Amino acid sequence: MTRDTAIFDVIRCERERQMKGIELIASENFVSDQVLEAMGSVLTNKYAEGYPGHRYYGGCEVVDIAENIARDRLKQLYGAEYVNVQPHSGAQANMAVFMACLHAGDTFLGLNLSHGGHLSHGSAVNFSGLMFHAIGYDLDEATGRVNYDDLEQKARTHKPKLIIAGASAYSREWDYARIRRVADEIGAIFMVDIAHPAGLIAASLLDNPLQYAHIVTSTTHKTLRGPRGGIIMMGKDFDNPWGKTTPKGEIKKMSALLDSAVFPGTQGGPLEHVIAAKAVAFGEALTPEFKTYQTQVKKNAAVMAQAFIDKGYKVISGGTDNHSMLIDLRTKFPDLTGKVAEQALVSADITTNKNMVPFDSRSAFQTSGLRFGTPAITTRGLKEDQMPWIVDLIDHVLQAPLQDSVISAVREEVNRTMTQYPLFAW
Ligand SMILES: Cc1ncc(COP(=O)(O)O)c(C=O)c1O
């Protein structure tokens, strides 16, 4: 077959876009060459429904080795007793937990989407909100932190079967012990979704929720810097029969329920090329260099948040404990929406995303906020002294979001600087 230039031209353009810009989307990162190589390997050709040693297809003895390496490394990374590395994405991992723990229509509690929660934590347009009865807890308006009183009160009133901590736009440490106490009080399962801070937790720079939660889910592609995918883990509670009763009337161990909720419950064949790439990423995350990297991610975020504050921006909660921050544009630019701000910054090759802020007066399509994160620029090699420079560039653009001359001057400076930070070896 002749080379598919239509697609390979797209890949070349995307590669150039990634190289020339400043990538500030908090959920993105740049994987290593070995992670890319594993993902683009012949393992994509193999069907392997089931789990290592128990497959529904022949010829799985080789991919079994990769999946077992991924499982062992992941257990070591977080001190987990049980892991499942097959979920195709973070949302799939969460769906499997719902399937293992709840019946359709059951009540669960998660952080409101408009306060930083994720779609799969109860949004009305997601399976979690469509098939289950979702109750949302909020942030505190004054502090910008989780309102634990609200969470506890809603837990006691609604008696959810599942309580979810974790978020897509929340920059502070969680009080997992407090949530576990109320979960135990009402007999709920406590799940933490660490999709965003997974890398910082792996590097012991944030509290490890495996000590408190029954179940932990994550993506592997954000701070953890692996391929796109999901994982499920359990700590000491893995052996407990907390799951729902099966149609045969048996009460199964939660680990067995989770395995069957992933396959055959919600997925078919696992992506063994992606699982191999997850194994590579977990191996990288076990090295001292990864801890150095995560320390820099956190330092860059703290300096960036302070630089925004110094320029008169409102940073929700007044700073960050992790890799991300949420800016409320209304204090500095009352008429500027997140949508217009995002478009102006993207035109200047600074990529970020509009985001609702807690108690936002605008819709999710307009928003009053922007979310920023430092995982990707830290992988590029940028250090804390460059964070005020980035905030200056952002500020220039937001002062004049519709002025082409300002945007092209910023874009030239961004492109000139980023060529000094090479990205891919091949
Ligand atoms: C907290 C959280 N959970 C789950 C997900 C879903 O991950 P995926 O996009 O891989 O389905 C995200 C993605 O942004 C997230 O932020």
XYZ file of N, CA and C and ligand atoms in Angstrom, residues 27 88-94 116-121 165-169 191 193-197 217-222 228-230 371, ligand 1:
121
model
N -3.662 18.182 32.341
C -3.827 16.735 32.195
C -2.958 16.155 31.087
N -9.177 0.791 29.599
C -8.705 1.542 28.438
C -8.524 3.021 28.752
N -9.164 3.512 29.805
C -9.062 4.943 30.136
C -9.487 5.140 31.593
N -9.334 6.374 32.066
C -9.736 6.680 33.435
C -11.233 6.504 33.628
N -12.013 6.950 32.640
C -13.468 6.826 32.760
C -13.890 5.352 32.775
N -13.174 4.508 31.999
C -13.473 3.060 31.992
C -13.150 2.435 33.347
N -12.059 2.884 33.972
C -11.702 2.366 35.303
C -12.820 2.715 36.279
N -13.309 3.960 36.201
C -14.376 4.373 37.111
C -15.665 3.599 36.833
N -14.961 21.242 40.151
C -13.676 20.591 39.888
C -13.753 19.087 39.727
N -14.933 18.502 39.966
C -15.078 17.042 39.831
C -14.973 16.595 38.378
N -14.960 15.267 38.153
C -14.881 14.766 36.770
C -16.253 14.295 36.292
N -16.423 14.325 34.970
C -17.667 13.853 34.342
C -18.122 12.506 34.910
N -17.150 11.607 35.096
C -17.493 10.250 35.534
C -17.723 10.167 37.038
N -17.817 11.322 37.709
C -18.144 11.335 39.140
C -19.583 11.806 39.352
N -13.646 10.583 46.145
C -12.779 11.769 46.258
C -11.920 11.817 45.006
N -11.333 12.984 44.754
C -10.510 13.145 43.549
C -11.204 14.090 42.596
N -10.413 14.726 41.710
C -10.967 15.796 40.893
C -10.143 16.013 39.634
N -10.716 16.846 38.752
C -10.000 17.231 37.526
C -9.413 18.623 37.643
N -9.950 19.423 38.527
C -9.449 20.798 38.668
C -9.463 21.169 40.153
N -13.865 5.435 47.378
C -12.983 5.356 46.211
C -12.299 6.696 45.999
N -10.090 8.804 43.082
C -9.640 8.875 41.691
C -8.443 9.825 41.656
N -7.237 9.246 41.461
C -6.018 10.080 41.511
C -5.497 10.404 40.100
N -6.414 10.404 39.118
C -5.996 10.623 37.724
C -5.007 11.781 37.596
N -5.291 12.881 38.267
C -4.408 14.053 38.117
C -3.102 13.950 38.905
N -3.156 13.749 40.228
C -1.882 13.803 40.978
C -1.141 12.471 41.064
N -8.587 4.580 41.729
C -8.491 4.513 40.259
C -7.590 5.645 39.781
N -7.114 5.505 38.552
C -6.289 6.586 37.991
C -6.245 6.474 36.483
N -5.815 7.556 35.856
C -5.336 7.479 34.481
C -3.828 7.260 34.572
N -3.214 6.904 33.442
C -1.758 6.713 33.450
C -1.040 7.779 32.629
N -1.799 8.728 32.046
C -1.183 9.624 31.057
C -1.020 11.066 31.506
N -1.369 11.384 32.742
C -1.246 12.804 33.141
C 0.100 12.966 33.856
N -1.951 6.708 27.243
C -3.333 6.967 27.648
C -3.934 5.662 28.162
N -4.499 5.692 29.371
C -5.099 4.475 29.899
C -5.543 4.646 31.333
N -6.117 3.573 31.886
C -6.606 3.606 33.261
C -6.061 2.443 34.074
N -7.536 26.811 33.554
C -6.771 25.842 34.359
C -5.374 25.723 33.749
C -10.233 12.917 37.862
C -10.357 12.282 36.504
N -10.850 11.044 36.419
C -11.008 10.421 35.251
C -10.643 11.037 34.075
C -10.942 10.344 32.791
O -9.856 9.896 32.129
P -9.967 9.469 30.588
O -10.012 10.726 29.810
O -8.731 8.639 30.391
O -11.209 8.646 30.447
C -10.091 12.316 34.111
C -9.699 12.969 32.849
O -9.562 14.116 32.693
C -9.955 12.966 35.359
O -9.480 14.204 35.452
